[in-house]
C-alpha positions as a printed Julia matrix, in Angstrom:
128×3 Matrix{Float64}:
 16.84  -46.87  -60.03
 14.94  -43.62  -59.17
 11.87  -44.66  -61.28
 11.84  -48.11  -59.69
 11.71  -46.86  -56.1
  9.04  -44.14  -56.94
  7.08  -46.87  -58.39
  7.65  -49.17  -55.59
  6.7   -46.68  -52.96
  3.98  -44.72  -54.83
  2.11  -47.21  -57.1
  3.59  -50.54  -56.13
  3.3   -51.95  -59.69
  6.81  -53.43  -59.33
  6.15  -55.32  -56.14
  6.32  -59.12  -57.02
  4.05  -60.31  -53.96
  2.28  -58.09  -51.34
  3.63  -60.24  -48.5
  5.32  -58.87  -45.5
  8.5   -61.11  -45.96
  8.96  -59.6   -49.6
  8.36  -55.97  -48.58
 10.7   -56.27  -45.48
 13.39  -57.47  -47.85
 12.87  -55.01  -50.45
 12.39  -52.14  -47.92
 16.12  -52.61  -47.1
 17.44  -51.75  -50.53
 16.85  -48.1   -51.09
 19.71  -46.9   -49.0
 22.09  -49.39  -50.56
 20.84  -48.45  -54.15
 21.33  -44.87  -53.19
 24.94  -45.47  -52.37
 25.44  -47.49  -55.73
 23.86  -44.61  -57.46
 26.12  -42.1   -55.87
 29.28  -44.18  -56.81
 27.84  -44.59  -60.5
 27.37  -40.82  -60.95
 30.8   -40.09  -59.31
 32.3   -42.47  -61.66
 30.38  -41.24  -64.71
 31.13  -37.46  -64.02
 34.74  -38.2   -63.26
 35.32  -40.32  -66.24
 33.7   -37.62  -68.36
 36.07  -35.04  -66.8
 39.08  -37.13  -66.65
 39.54  -37.14  -62.98
 41.92  -39.65  -61.31
 39.24  -40.61  -58.79
 36.69  -41.84  -61.49
 37.96  -45.44  -61.77
 38.02  -46.0   -58.09
 34.25  -44.64  -57.99
 33.59  -47.02  -60.8
 35.07  -50.06  -58.74
 32.93  -49.19  -55.73
 29.83  -48.78  -58.08
 30.42  -52.11  -59.8
 31.07  -54.0   -56.64
 27.94  -52.58  -55.26
 26.05  -53.77  -58.48
 27.41  -57.13  -58.11
 26.68  -57.38  -54.32
 23.01  -56.14  -54.78
 22.45  -58.34  -57.72
 23.76  -61.57  -55.97
 21.78  -60.62  -52.77
 18.68  -60.08  -54.87
 19.05  -63.36  -56.97
 19.88  -65.54  -53.95
 16.66  -64.15  -52.39
 14.64  -64.83  -55.55
 16.02  -68.32  -55.78
 15.34  -69.24  -52.12
 11.82  -67.97  -52.25
 10.97  -69.63  -55.58
 10.02  -66.16  -57.14
 11.63  -67.04  -60.61
  8.59  -69.52  -60.98
  6.48  -66.54  -61.25
  8.2   -65.44  -64.44
  5.6   -66.79  -66.97
  2.59  -64.91  -65.25
  4.18  -62.04  -63.42
  5.11  -58.6   -65.05
  6.8   -57.46  -61.81
  8.78  -60.68  -61.65
  9.98  -60.17  -65.22
 11.0   -56.59  -64.33
 12.8   -58.02  -61.53
 14.71  -60.66  -63.41
 15.63  -57.91  -66.04
 17.02  -55.74  -63.18
 18.99  -58.94  -61.93
 20.55  -59.48  -65.24
 21.19  -55.7   -66.03
 22.81  -55.29  -62.57
 25.15  -58.27  -63.12
 26.09  -57.1   -66.55
 26.66  -53.6   -65.56
 28.63  -54.55  -62.48
 30.89  -56.92  -64.44
 31.56  -54.3   -67.18
 32.01  -51.54  -64.66
 34.49  -53.32  -62.68
 36.33  -54.56  -65.67
 36.72  -51.27  -67.42
 37.45  -49.4   -64.23
 39.97  -52.0   -63.09
 41.97  -51.61  -66.38
 41.78  -47.88  -66.15
 42.91  -47.82  -62.33
 45.79  -50.36  -63.32
 47.04  -47.98  -66.22
 46.74  -45.0   -63.85
 48.86  -46.9   -61.21
 51.33  -48.04  -63.8
 51.65  -44.27  -65.06
 52.23  -43.1   -61.4
 54.82  -45.73  -60.86
 56.79  -44.84  -64.12
 56.81  -40.94  -62.93
 58.2   -41.98  -59.54
 61.11  -44.12  -61.23
């Protein structure tokens, strides 16, 4: 995520098209990507340390990944950007990010959901 945004703002190699409608849309993502990254880091560190908050950070991170992926995919479909795939390296990168975000989002939600349920069941058993 950091490498993508550094390239986007410094070199611009990852920009699919130079048009204002495209850059206006993409310029809205860094804050949301930052939130997603904070949640992913919180989940990763928490899971590594065995903290109870970890699965909940993971659920936030996974849902952010899914939301951002679907938003980006919808934009790309509506603007016909996937048609650029055969001739555009930046669009290939964009499509790979879309697929990775969907896969990581689904995996993160599924794994953290199971862990959160297990923790909740354990807490319920202790209260009984």
